[in-house]
Coordinates of C-alpha atoms in Angstrom, one line a residue:
Chain A
X1 CA 0.0 0.0 0.0
X2 CA 1.2 3.5 -0.7
X3 CA 1.7 5.5 2.4
X4 CA -0.5 8.4 3.1
X5 CA 2.4 10.8 2.4
X6 CA 2.5 9.6 -1.2
X7 CA -1.2 9.9 -1.5
X8 CA -0.9 13.6 -0.5
X9 CA 1.9 14.0 -2.9
X10 CA -0.2 12.7 -5.7
X11 CA -3.2 15.0 -4.8
X12 CA -0.9 18.0 -4.8
X13 CA 0.6 17.0 -8.1
X14 CA -2.9 16.6 -9.6
X15 CA -3.9 20.0 -8.2
X16 CA -0.8 21.5 -9.8
X17 CA -1.9 20.0 -13.2
X18 CA -5.3 21.7 -12.8
X19 CA -3.7 25.0 -12.1
X20 CA -1.1 24.6 -14.9
X21 CA -3.1 26.5 -17.7
X22 CA -2.6 29.8 -15.7
X23 CA 1.2 29.6 -16.2
X24 CA 2.2 27.7 -19.3
X25 CA 1.7 28.3 -23.1
X26 CA -0.9 26.7 -25.3
X27 CA 1.8 24.6 -26.9
X28 CA 2.7 22.9 -23.7
X29 CA -1.0 22.4 -22.9
X30 CA -1.5 20.7 -26.3
X31 CA 1.3 18.3 -25.6
X32 CA -0.1 17.4 -22.2
X33 CA -3.6 16.9 -23.6
X34 CA -2.3 14.1 -25.8
X35 CA -0.3 12.7 -22.9
X36 CA -3.5 12.5 -20.8
X37 CA -5.4 10.6 -23.4
X38 CA -2.4 8.3 -23.8
X39 CA -2.3 7.8 -20.1
X40 CA -5.9 6.6 -19.9
X41 CA -5.0 3.9 -22.5
X42 CA -1.9 3.0 -20.5
X43 CA -3.8 2.7 -17.3
X44 CA -6.4 0.5 -19.0
X45 CA -3.5 -1.7 -20.2
X46 CA -2.2 -1.9 -16.6
X47 CA -5.5 -3.2 -15.4
X48 CA -5.2 -6.1 -17.8
X49 CA -1.5 -6.8 -17.3
X50 CA -0.8 -5.8 -13.7
X51 CA -4.0 -7.3 -12.3
X52 CA -5.5 -9.9 -14.7
X53 CA -1.9 -11.0 -15.7
X54 CA -2.7 -10.9 -19.4
X55 CA 0.0 -9.6 -21.7
X56 CA -1.9 -7.6 -24.3
X57 CA 0.5 -6.6 -27.1
X58 CA -2.2 -4.8 -28.9
X59 CA -3.7 -2.1 -26.8
X60 CA -3.8 0.0 -29.9
X61 CA -6.4 -2.6 -31.3
X62 CA -8.9 -1.4 -28.7
X63 CA -7.9 2.2 -29.0
X64 CA -8.1 2.1 -32.8
X65 CA -11.5 0.4 -32.8
X66 CA -12.9 3.1 -30.6
X67 CA -11.2 5.9 -32.6
X68 CA -12.2 4.7 -36.0
X69 CA -15.8 3.8 -35.1
X70 CA -16.2 7.3 -33.7
X71 CA -14.4 8.9 -36.6
X72 CA -16.4 7.2 -39.3
X73 CA -19.8 7.9 -37.7
X74 CA -18.9 11.6 -37.4
X75 CA -17.4 11.8 -40.9
X76 CA -20.3 10.0 -42.8
X77 CA -23.3 10.4 -40.6
X78 CA -22.6 13.7 -38.8
X79 CA -23.6 12.0 -35.5
X80 CA -23.2 14.2 -32.4
X81 CA -19.8 13.8 -30.7
X82 CA -21.2 12.1 -27.5
X83 CA -23.0 9.5 -29.5
X84 CA -19.9 8.8 -31.6
X85 CA -17.9 8.3 -28.4
X86 CA -20.5 5.9 -26.9
X87 CA -20.6 3.9 -30.2
X88 CA -16.7 3.9 -30.3
X89 CA -16.6 2.6 -26.7
X90 CA -19.2 0.0 -27.4
X91 CA -17.2 -1.2 -30.4
X92 CA -14.0 -1.4 -28.3
X93 CA -15.9 -3.4 -25.6
X94 CA -17.0 -5.8 -28.3
X95 CA -13.3 -6.1 -29.5
X96 CA -12.2 -6.6 -25.9
X97 CA -14.7 -9.5 -25.5
X98 CA -13.4 -11.0 -28.7
X99 CA -9.8 -10.8 -27.4
X100 CA -11.0 -12.3 -24.0
X101 CA -12.1 -15.6 -25.6
X102 CA -8.6 -16.7 -26.6
X103 CA -7.1 -15.2 -23.4
X104 CA -9.2 -17.7 -21.4
X105 CA -7.7 -20.6 -23.4
X106 CA -4.2 -19.6 -24.3
X107 CA -1.2 -18.7 -22.2
X108 CA 1.8 -16.3 -22.4
X109 CA 3.3 -15.9 -25.8
X110 CA 0.4 -17.4 -27.6
X111 CA -2.1 -14.9 -26.3
X112 CA 0.5 -12.2 -26.9
X113 CA 0.6 -13.2 -30.6
X114 CA -3.2 -13.1 -31.0
X115 CA -3.3 -9.6 -29.7
X116 CA -0.4 -8.6 -32.0
X117 CA -2.2 -10.2 -35.0
X118 CA -5.4 -8.3 -34.1
X119 CA -3.6 -5.0 -34.5
X120 CA -2.0 -6.1 -37.8
X121 CA -5.3 -7.3 -39.1
X122 CA -7.1 -4.0 -38.1
X123 CA -4.2 -2.0 -39.7
X124 CA -4.4 -4.1 -42.9
X125 CA -8.2 -3.8 -43.2
X126 CA -8.0 0.0 -42.7
X127 CA -5.4 0.3 -45.5
X128 CA -7.3 -2.2 -47.7
X129 CA -10.6 -0.3 -47.5
X130 CA -8.9 3.0 -47.8
X131 CA -11.8 4.3 -49.9
X132 CA -13.9 4.4 -46.7
X133 CA -11.4 4.7 -44.0
X134 CA -9.0 7.2 -45.5
X135 CA -6.2 4.6 -45.5
X136 CA -2.8 5.7 -44.5
X137 CA -3.5 9.4 -45.1
X138 CA -6.2 9.4 -42.4
X139 CA -9.8 10.4 -42.1
X140 CA -10.6 14.1 -41.3
X141 CA -13.3 14.7 -38.7
X142 CA -15.7 17.7 -39.1
X143 CA -16.5 18.1 -35.4
X144 CA -13.9 18.9 -32.7
X145 CA -14.3 18.9 -29.0
X146 CA -13.2 22.6 -28.8
X147 CA -10.9 25.0 -30.6
X148 CA -9.6 26.5 -27.3
X149 CA -6.3 25.0 -25.9
X150 CA -7.4 25.4 -22.3
X151 CA -10.9 23.9 -22.8
X152 CA -9.3 20.9 -24.5
X153 CA -6.8 20.6 -21.7
X154 CA -9.5 20.5 -19.1
X155 CA -11.5 17.9 -21.0
X156 CA -8.5 15.7 -21.2
X157 CA -7.5 16.2 -17.6
X158 CA -11.0 15.6 -16.2
X159 CA -11.3 12.5 -18.4
X160 CA -8.0 11.2 -17.1
X161 CA -8.9 12.0 -13.4
X162 CA -12.2 10.2 -13.6
X163 CA -10.9 7.2 -15.6
X164 CA -7.9 7.0 -13.3
X165 CA -10.0 7.2 -10.2
X166 CA -12.4 4.5 -11.4
X167 CA -9.6 2.2 -12.5
X168 CA -7.7 2.7 -9.2
X169 CA -10.9 2.2 -7.1
X170 CA -11.6 -1.0 -9.1
X171 CA -8.1 -2.4 -8.7
X172 CA -8.3 -1.8 -4.9
X173 CA -11.7 -3.4 -4.6
X174 CA -12.6 -7.0 -3.9
X175 CA -13.0 -7.6 -7.6
X176 CA -9.5 -6.3 -8.2
X177 CA -8.1 -8.7 -5.6
X178 CA -9.9 -11.6 -7.1
X179 CA -8.6 -10.5 -10.5
X180 CA -5.0 -10.4 -9.2
X181 CA -5.4 -13.8 -7.7
X182 CA -6.7 -15.3 -11.0
X183 CA -3.8 -13.6 -12.8
X184 CA -1.2 -15.2 -10.5
X185 CA -2.7 -18.6 -10.1
X186 CA -5.9 -19.3 -12.0
X187 CA -6.3 -22.8 -10.7
X188 CA -6.0 -21.9 -7.1
X189 CA -8.4 -18.9 -7.5
X190 CA -10.9 -21.2 -9.1
X191 CA -10.5 -23.7 -6.3
X192 CA -11.3 -21.0 -3.8
X193 CA -14.6 -20.6 -5.6
X194 CA -14.1 -17.5 -7.6
X195 CA -15.3 -17.4 -11.2
X196 CA -12.0 -16.7 -13.0
X197 CA -13.6 -16.5 -16.5
X198 CA -16.2 -14.0 -15.4
X199 CA -13.6 -11.7 -13.7
X200 CA -11.2 -11.9 -16.6
X201 CA -13.9 -11.2 -19.2
X202 CA -15.0 -8.2 -17.1
X203 CA -11.4 -6.9 -16.9
X204 CA -11.1 -7.1 -20.7
X205 CA -14.4 -5.2 -21.2
X206 CA -13.5 -2.5 -18.7
X207 CA -10.0 -2.1 -20.2
X208 CA -11.5 -1.9 -23.7
X209 CA -14.1 0.6 -22.6
X210 CA -11.5 3.1 -21.3
X211 CA -9.2 2.4 -24.3
X212 CA -12.0 3.0 -26.8
X213 CA -13.1 6.2 -25.0
X214 CA -9.5 7.4 -25.0
X215 CA -9.2 6.7 -28.7
X216 CA -12.4 8.5 -29.5
X217 CA -11.6 11.6 -27.4
X218 CA -8.1 11.7 -28.9
X219 CA -9.3 11.9 -32.5
X220 CA -11.9 14.5 -31.6
X221 CA -9.1 16.5 -30.2
X222 CA -6.7 15.9 -33.1
X223 CA -9.4 16.4 -35.7
X224 CA -8.2 13.5 -37.8
X225 CA -8.0 9.7 -37.4
X226 CA -5.0 8.0 -38.9
X227 CA -3.3 4.6 -38.6
X228 CA -0.1 6.2 -37.4
X229 CA -1.7 8.0 -34.4
X230 CA -4.2 5.4 -33.0
X231 CA -3.6 1.9 -34.5
X232 CA 0.1 1.4 -35.3
X233 CA 2.0 -1.1 -33.2
X234 CA 4.5 1.6 -32.2
X235 CA 1.5 3.5 -30.5
X236 CA 0.6 0.4 -28.5
X237 CA 4.3 -0.1 -27.6
X238 CA 4.3 3.3 -26.1
X239 CA 1.4 2.5 -23.8
X240 CA 3.2 -0.7 -22.7
X241 CA 6.5 1.1 -22.1
X242 CA 4.6 3.9 -20.2
X243 CA 2.9 1.4 -17.9
X244 CA 6.1 -0.6 -17.1
X245 CA 8.2 2.6 -16.7
X246 CA 5.8 4.2 -14.3
X247 CA 5.4 1.0 -12.2
X248 CA 3.2 -1.9 -13.2
X249 CA 0.3 -2.9 -11.0
X250 CA -0.2 0.6 -9.7
X251 CA -2.6 2.2 -12.3
X252 CA -1.3 5.7 -11.3
X253 CA 2.2 4.7 -12.5
X254 CA 0.9 4.2 -16.1
X255 CA -0.3 7.9 -16.1
X256 CA 3.1 9.1 -14.8
X257 CA 4.9 7.0 -17.3
X258 CA 2.8 8.4 -20.2
X259 CA 3.4 12.0 -19.2
X260 CA 7.1 11.3 -18.7
X261 CA 7.4 9.8 -22.2
X262 CA 5.8 12.6 -24.0
X263 CA 7.5 15.4 -22.0
X264 CA 10.9 13.6 -22.3
X265 CA 10.4 13.3 -26.0
X266 CA 9.7 17.0 -26.2
X267 CA 12.7 18.0 -24.1
X268 CA 15.0 15.8 -26.2
X269 CA 13.6 17.2 -29.5
X270 CA 16.8 19.2 -30.2
X271 CA 18.6 15.9 -30.5
X272 CA 16.4 15.3 -33.6
X273 CA 16.3 11.7 -34.7
X274 CA 18.3 10.6 -31.7
X275 CA 15.5 11.5 -29.2
X276 CA 13.7 8.2 -29.6
X277 CA 17.0 6.4 -29.1
X278 CA 17.6 8.2 -25.9
X279 CA 14.1 7.8 -24.6
X280 CA 14.2 4.0 -25.3
X281 CA 17.6 3.9 -23.6
X282 CA 16.3 5.5 -20.5
X283 CA 13.3 3.2 -20.4
X284 CA 15.6 0.2 -20.9
X285 CA 17.8 1.3 -18.0
X286 CA 14.8 1.8 -15.7
X287 CA 13.5 -1.7 -16.6
X288 CA 17.0 -3.3 -15.9
X289 CA 17.8 -1.5 -12.7
X290 CA 14.5 -0.4 -11.2
X291 CA 12.0 -3.0 -12.3
X292 CA 9.4 -1.5 -10.1
X293 CA 9.4 1.6 -12.2
X294 CA 9.1 5.2 -10.8
X295 CA 6.5 4.3 -8.2
X296 CA 8.4 1.2 -7.2
X297 CA 11.6 3.3 -6.6
X298 CA 9.5 5.8 -4.6
X299 CA 8.0 3.2 -2.5
X300 CA 11.4 1.6 -1.7
X301 CA 12.8 4.9 -0.5
X302 CA 9.7 5.5 1.6
X303 CA 10.1 2.2 3.4
Chain B
X1 CA 4.3 -20.1 -66.7
X2 CA 2.8 -18.1 -63.8
X3 CA 2.7 -21.3 -61.7
X4 CA 6.4 -21.8 -62.3
X5 CA 7.1 -18.2 -61.4
X6 CA 5.2 -18.5 -58.2
X7 CA 6.9 -21.8 -57.4
X8 CA 10.4 -20.4 -57.8
X9 CA 9.8 -17.0 -56.1
X10 CA 8.0 -18.7 -53.3
X11 CA 10.8 -21.2 -52.8
X12 CA 13.4 -18.4 -52.4
X13 CA 11.2 -16.3 -50.1
X14 CA 10.3 -19.3 -48.0
X15 CA 13.9 -20.3 -47.6
X16 CA 14.7 -16.8 -46.3
X17 CA 11.8 -16.8 -43.9
X18 CA 12.8 -20.3 -42.7
X19 CA 16.4 -19.3 -41.8
X20 CA 15.3 -16.2 -40.1
X21 CA 12.8 -18.1 -37.9
X22 CA 15.1 -21.1 -37.1
X23 CA 17.4 -19.0 -34.9
X24 CA 14.4 -17.4 -33.2
X25 CA 12.8 -20.7 -32.3
X26 CA 16.2 -22.2 -31.2
X27 CA 16.6 -19.4 -28.6
X28 CA 13.1 -19.9 -27.3
X29 CA 13.4 -23.7 -27.2
X30 CA 16.7 -23.7 -25.3
X31 CA 16.5 -20.6 -23.1
X32 CA 12.8 -19.7 -23.1
X33 CA 13.6 -16.2 -24.5
X34 CA 11.4 -14.5 -27.2
X35 CA 13.9 -12.0 -28.6
X36 CA 11.9 -9.1 -30.0
X37 CA 15.1 -7.4 -31.2
X38 CA 15.4 -10.2 -33.8
X39 CA 14.5 -7.9 -36.8
X40 CA 17.0 -5.3 -35.6
X41 CA 19.9 -7.8 -35.5
X42 CA 19.0 -8.9 -39.1
X43 CA 18.9 -5.3 -40.3
X44 CA 22.3 -4.5 -38.7
X45 CA 23.9 -7.5 -40.4
X46 CA 22.6 -6.4 -43.8
X47 CA 23.6 -2.8 -43.3
X48 CA 27.0 -3.8 -42.0
X49 CA 27.5 -6.0 -45.2
X50 CA 26.4 -3.1 -47.4
X51 CA 28.5 -0.5 -45.6
X52 CA 31.7 -2.5 -45.5
X53 CA 31.4 -3.5 -49.1
X54 CA 30.6 0.0 -50.4
X55 CA 32.6 2.3 -48.1
X56 CA 35.5 0.1 -46.9
X57 CA 36.1 -1.8 -50.1
X58 CA 35.6 -5.3 -48.6
X59 CA 34.2 -6.6 -51.8
X60 CA 31.1 -8.8 -52.0
X61 CA 32.5 -11.8 -50.0
X62 CA 34.3 -9.7 -47.4
X63 CA 31.2 -7.6 -46.9
X64 CA 29.0 -10.6 -46.4
X65 CA 31.5 -12.0 -43.8
X66 CA 31.5 -8.6 -42.0
X67 CA 27.7 -8.7 -42.0
X68 CA 27.5 -12.1 -40.4
X69 CA 30.2 -11.0 -37.8
X70 CA 28.1 -8.0 -37.0
X71 CA 25.0 -10.2 -36.4
X72 CA 27.1 -12.5 -34.2
X73 CA 28.5 -9.6 -32.1
X74 CA 25.1 -7.9 -31.7
X75 CA 23.5 -11.1 -30.6
X76 CA 26.1 -11.5 -27.9
X77 CA 25.6 -7.9 -26.9
X78 CA 21.8 -8.5 -26.7
X79 CA 22.4 -11.5 -24.4
X80 CA 24.9 -9.9 -22.1
X81 CA 23.5 -6.4 -21.9
X82 CA 19.7 -7.1 -21.9
X83 CA 18.7 -10.7 -21.5
X84 CA 21.1 -11.9 -18.8
X85 CA 20.8 -9.0 -16.4
X86 CA 17.0 -9.5 -16.5
X87 CA 17.3 -13.3 -16.0
X88 CA 19.7 -12.8 -13.1
X89 CA 17.9 -9.9 -11.5
X90 CA 16.6 -10.5 -8.0
X91 CA 14.2 -7.6 -8.1
X92 CA 12.1 -9.0 -10.9
X93 CA 9.7 -11.8 -9.7
X94 CA 10.2 -15.1 -11.5
X95 CA 6.8 -15.2 -13.2
X96 CA 7.3 -11.8 -14.6
X97 CA 10.7 -12.4 -16.2
X98 CA 9.0 -13.2 -19.5
X99 CA 7.3 -9.8 -19.9
X100 CA 10.5 -8.1 -18.8
X101 CA 12.6 -9.9 -21.4
X102 CA 10.0 -9.0 -24.1
X103 CA 9.8 -5.4 -23.1
X104 CA 13.6 -5.2 -22.7
X105 CA 14.5 -6.7 -26.1
X106 CA 11.7 -4.6 -27.7
X107 CA 13.3 -1.4 -26.4
X108 CA 16.8 -2.6 -27.4
X109 CA 15.5 -3.3 -30.9
X110 CA 14.0 0.2 -31.1
X111 CA 17.4 1.6 -30.0
X112 CA 19.2 -0.3 -32.6
X113 CA 16.7 0.7 -35.3
X114 CA 17.0 4.4 -34.4
X115 CA 20.8 4.2 -34.3
X116 CA 20.9 2.6 -37.8
X117 CA 18.6 5.1 -39.2
X118 CA 20.6 8.0 -37.6
X119 CA 23.9 6.7 -38.9
X120 CA 22.9 5.4 -42.3
X121 CA 19.4 7.0 -42.9
X122 CA 16.4 4.8 -43.4
X123 CA 16.7 4.4 -47.2
X124 CA 16.7 0.8 -48.4
X125 CA 20.1 -0.8 -48.7
X126 CA 20.8 -3.5 -51.2
X127 CA 23.7 -5.8 -50.4
X128 CA 25.8 -6.9 -53.4
X129 CA 24.5 -10.3 -54.6
X130 CA 27.0 -13.1 -53.9
X131 CA 26.6 -14.4 -57.4
X132 CA 25.5 -11.9 -60.1
X133 CA 23.7 -12.8 -63.3
X134 CA 20.5 -14.4 -64.4
X135 CA 19.7 -18.1 -65.0
X136 CA 16.8 -19.5 -67.0
X137 CA 14.9 -22.3 -65.3
X138 CA 12.4 -23.8 -67.7
X139 CA 12.1 -20.4 -69.3
X140 CA 11.6 -18.4 -66.1
X141 CA 14.4 -15.8 -65.8
X142 CA 15.7 -16.3 -62.3
X143 CA 18.5 -14.2 -60.7
X144 CA 21.4 -16.5 -59.8
X145 CA 21.3 -14.9 -56.4
X146 CA 18.0 -16.5 -55.7
X147 CA 19.5 -19.9 -56.2
X148 CA 22.5 -19.0 -54.0
X149 CA 20.1 -17.9 -51.3
X150 CA 18.2 -21.1 -51.5
X151 CA 21.4 -23.2 -51.5
X152 CA 23.0 -21.4 -48.6
X153 CA 19.8 -21.6 -46.6
X154 CA 19.6 -25.3 -46.8
X155 CA 23.4 -25.7 -46.3
X156 CA 23.2 -23.7 -43.1
X157 CA 20.2 -25.7 -41.9
X158 CA 21.9 -29.0 -42.7
X159 CA 25.0 -27.9 -40.8
X160 CA 22.8 -26.9 -37.9
X161 CA 21.2 -30.3 -37.9
X162 CA 24.6 -32.0 -37.9
X163 CA 25.7 -29.7 -35.0
X164 CA 22.7 -30.4 -32.9
X165 CA 22.2 -34.1 -33.5
X166 CA 25.8 -35.3 -34.1
X167 CA 28.0 -33.4 -31.7
X168 CA 28.2 -33.6 -27.9
X169 CA 27.8 -29.8 -27.5
X170 CA 24.8 -29.8 -29.8
X171 CA 23.2 -32.6 -27.9
X172 CA 23.4 -30.7 -24.7
X173 CA 21.3 -28.0 -26.4
X174 CA 18.5 -30.5 -27.1
X175 CA 18.8 -31.7 -23.5
X176 CA 18.5 -28.1 -22.2
X177 CA 15.3 -27.6 -24.2
X178 CA 13.8 -30.8 -22.8
X179 CA 14.8 -30.6 -19.1
X180 CA 17.2 -27.9 -18.0
X181 CA 17.1 -29.0 -14.4
X182 CA 18.2 -32.5 -15.2
X183 CA 21.1 -31.1 -17.3
X184 CA 22.2 -29.0 -14.4
X185 CA 22.2 -32.0 -12.1
X186 CA 24.4 -33.8 -14.6
X187 CA 27.0 -31.1 -14.1
X188 CA 26.5 -28.9 -17.1
X189 CA 26.7 -25.2 -16.8
X190 CA 23.4 -23.6 -18.1
X191 CA 25.2 -20.3 -18.7
X192 CA 27.6 -22.0 -21.0
X193 CA 24.8 -23.6 -23.0
X194 CA 23.0 -20.2 -23.2
X195 CA 26.2 -18.6 -24.6
X196 CA 26.5 -21.4 -27.2
X197 CA 22.9 -21.0 -28.4
X198 CA 23.2 -17.2 -28.6
X199 CA 26.3 -17.6 -30.7
X200 CA 24.6 -20.0 -33.1
X201 CA 21.6 -17.6 -33.2
X202 CA 23.8 -14.6 -34.0
X203 CA 25.4 -16.4 -36.9
X204 CA 22.0 -17.6 -38.2
X205 CA 20.5 -14.1 -37.9
X206 CA 23.5 -12.6 -39.5
X207 CA 23.4 -14.9 -42.5
X208 CA 19.6 -14.3 -42.8
X209 CA 20.1 -10.6 -42.7
X210 CA 22.8 -10.5 -45.3
X211 CA 20.9 -12.8 -47.7
X212 CA 17.7 -10.8 -47.2
X213 CA 19.7 -7.6 -48.0
X214 CA 21.0 -9.1 -51.2
X215 CA 17.5 -10.5 -52.2
X216 CA 15.1 -7.7 -51.3
X217 CA 17.1 -4.9 -49.8
X218 CA 16.7 -3.8 -46.2
X219 CA 15.9 -0.6 -44.5
X220 CA 15.8 0.3 -40.8
X221 CA 12.0 0.6 -41.2
X222 CA 11.8 -3.1 -41.7
X223 CA 12.8 -4.0 -38.1
X224 CA 9.2 -4.4 -36.8
X225 CA 7.9 -6.4 -39.8
X226 CA 10.9 -8.8 -39.7
X227 CA 10.4 -9.5 -36.0
X228 CA 6.7 -10.0 -36.5
X229 CA 7.1 -12.3 -39.4
X230 CA 9.6 -14.5 -37.5
X231 CA 7.3 -14.5 -34.5
X232 CA 4.3 -15.6 -36.5
X233 CA 6.2 -18.3 -38.4
X234 CA 7.6 -19.7 -35.2
X235 CA 4.2 -19.8 -33.5
X236 CA 2.6 -21.3 -36.6
X237 CA 5.2 -24.1 -36.6
X238 CA 5.1 -24.5 -32.8
X239 CA 7.3 -22.6 -30.4
X240 CA 10.7 -24.3 -30.0
X241 CA 10.3 -26.8 -32.9
X242 CA 12.9 -26.3 -35.6
X243 CA 11.3 -28.5 -38.2
X244 CA 7.9 -27.0 -37.4
X245 CA 9.3 -23.5 -38.1
X246 CA 10.7 -24.7 -41.5
X247 CA 7.4 -26.1 -42.6
X248 CA 5.6 -23.0 -41.4
X249 CA 8.1 -20.8 -43.3
X250 CA 7.1 -22.6 -46.6
X251 CA 3.4 -22.3 -45.8
X252 CA 3.8 -18.5 -45.1
X253 CA 6.1 -17.9 -48.0
X254 CA 3.9 -19.6 -50.6
X255 CA 0.7 -18.2 -49.2
X256 CA 2.1 -14.7 -49.5
X257 CA 3.6 -15.3 -52.9
X258 CA 0.3 -16.8 -54.3
X259 CA -1.7 -13.9 -52.8
X260 CA 0.7 -11.3 -54.2
X261 CA 0.6 -12.8 -57.7
X262 CA -3.0 -13.8 -58.0
X263 CA -4.9 -11.2 -55.9
X264 CA -2.8 -8.1 -55.2
X265 CA 0.6 -7.4 -53.7
X266 CA -1.0 -5.0 -51.1
X267 CA -3.0 -7.8 -49.4
X268 CA -0.2 -10.3 -49.3
X269 CA -0.1 -10.5 -45.5
X270 CA -3.8 -10.8 -44.8
X271 CA -4.3 -14.5 -45.5
X272 CA -1.3 -15.3 -43.4
X273 CA -2.7 -13.4 -40.4
X274 CA -6.1 -15.1 -40.8
X275 CA -4.4 -18.5 -40.9
X276 CA -2.4 -17.6 -37.8
X277 CA -5.5 -16.6 -35.8
X278 CA -7.2 -19.8 -36.9
X279 CA -4.2 -22.0 -35.9
X280 CA -3.8 -20.3 -32.6
X281 CA -7.5 -20.8 -31.8
X282 CA -7.7 -24.4 -32.9
X283 CA -4.2 -25.7 -32.2
X284 CA -2.4 -23.3 -29.9
X285 CA 0.7 -25.4 -29.7
X286 CA 1.3 -24.9 -33.5
X287 CA 1.8 -27.5 -36.2
X288 CA 4.6 -29.5 -34.5
X289 CA 4.8 -27.8 -31.1
X290 CA 4.7 -29.5 -27.8
X291 CA 2.6 -28.1 -25.0

């Protein structure tokens, strides 16, 4: 358990984020807006990996489903934004349920491959039907959440706060404990009388719900949906690195990791092409020497 | 005519895929590591062959040798800098080592990819073919290099078979794949065996990279695709099964070639992905895998 000092630290940091728009420029706010949407997807991934013990290599499959469903509804039907978001989330939940079926039967690398293939298939289909989906160029979206930097920033921050709070609460609840038990030893958890399949299915659907919503919100902020921003494997890899970097099995760590990745990428921008090299190097060093991630290191020092 | 064309192209591509995947499956079988920097090692081998032939004047054979050496060295670096520290770490719980090795090698691969693209840009590099010229096979004009690719692939696999099945050192590899604890009890050092298998893997990946560079050309952007294709072939054939991987390589190679010729080149990977999903659902251990 995190000590209460750290909880206070977290609340102060969150408050600082809410007050940030009074100090910094619109450019920084835009950067953080994207980081917040990414962090929701990373937290949703952590629920699956850290608690349910399922290595999902394709978080961008769920994010992409939500994003493209919302984008296509808005582009072709002119559906109101909130309805697009709900439809996108519903589609992502459906995708999550489809992924859950093999997860209940397969283990480790096999399940990892299915999720990887899911991303590749989605990507191939989007490119194949480029007449409808916009292909690699992307699909422009007529509606946007807002044109104002600050409003967008607050939308993203509130979305992250609520999603993070719900996911954190869930992971600390009885259901979260049962999930953790089924992730570590499914047979024993089942022997204790818990319905492993039901809990894992629920975890997939919840993770998919938040991923899909994050994808939908992100494209309504960016004003365009493209394979490179919401579906590509490198996008999914970024969620995974963020969650492991921040500290797996903590939910909050995933958000910290996402913000760190985007801010670090920006600070290192003068290095040009080498910035990705340096960021990956830092992440590798953290994984090798501080496997608990940022929060794990913090916890160790505290106790 | 078209059938013959498909037959020949498919043959060469499948041979390439096969050799790329054999090393990958060997590492998994013996040390339980899925090396996601596989594609990056292949690309470095090809780029090293290209650079040493065109800048340093090593010629086509010297360049190829330099490429294989680069693959070998990088494979050792991967093992000693990334994989072994994770395996020996006390801070990482045992049941989470797998995901840490996956994430670690993935990051390592991204670093290599970025370094290559920074030093040599991401334009495709074509390695000088080992044997220039064109040969007609029943009227189909085939580059001589395709035949060389095919021959070397099978030569290497034959040597590997001899090494594993006929030498004492090779037999310990099989034993390590079957029962590592039993082997340790017999007094064999696991670290020693892991070093051997990473050395073999490095040479295999190096040769695969150089031949791929000569056959299709390689750019740093290919890293992800190469890793993904090796991963899918290996799972299709059964993780850890060398002969399964070879069969799977031919299935994938021909499926892609047939789709590319008869349907459209842009959809070449779709049937493979569908087949993969089907196999993983119905027969998760792959064609020849053991559970």
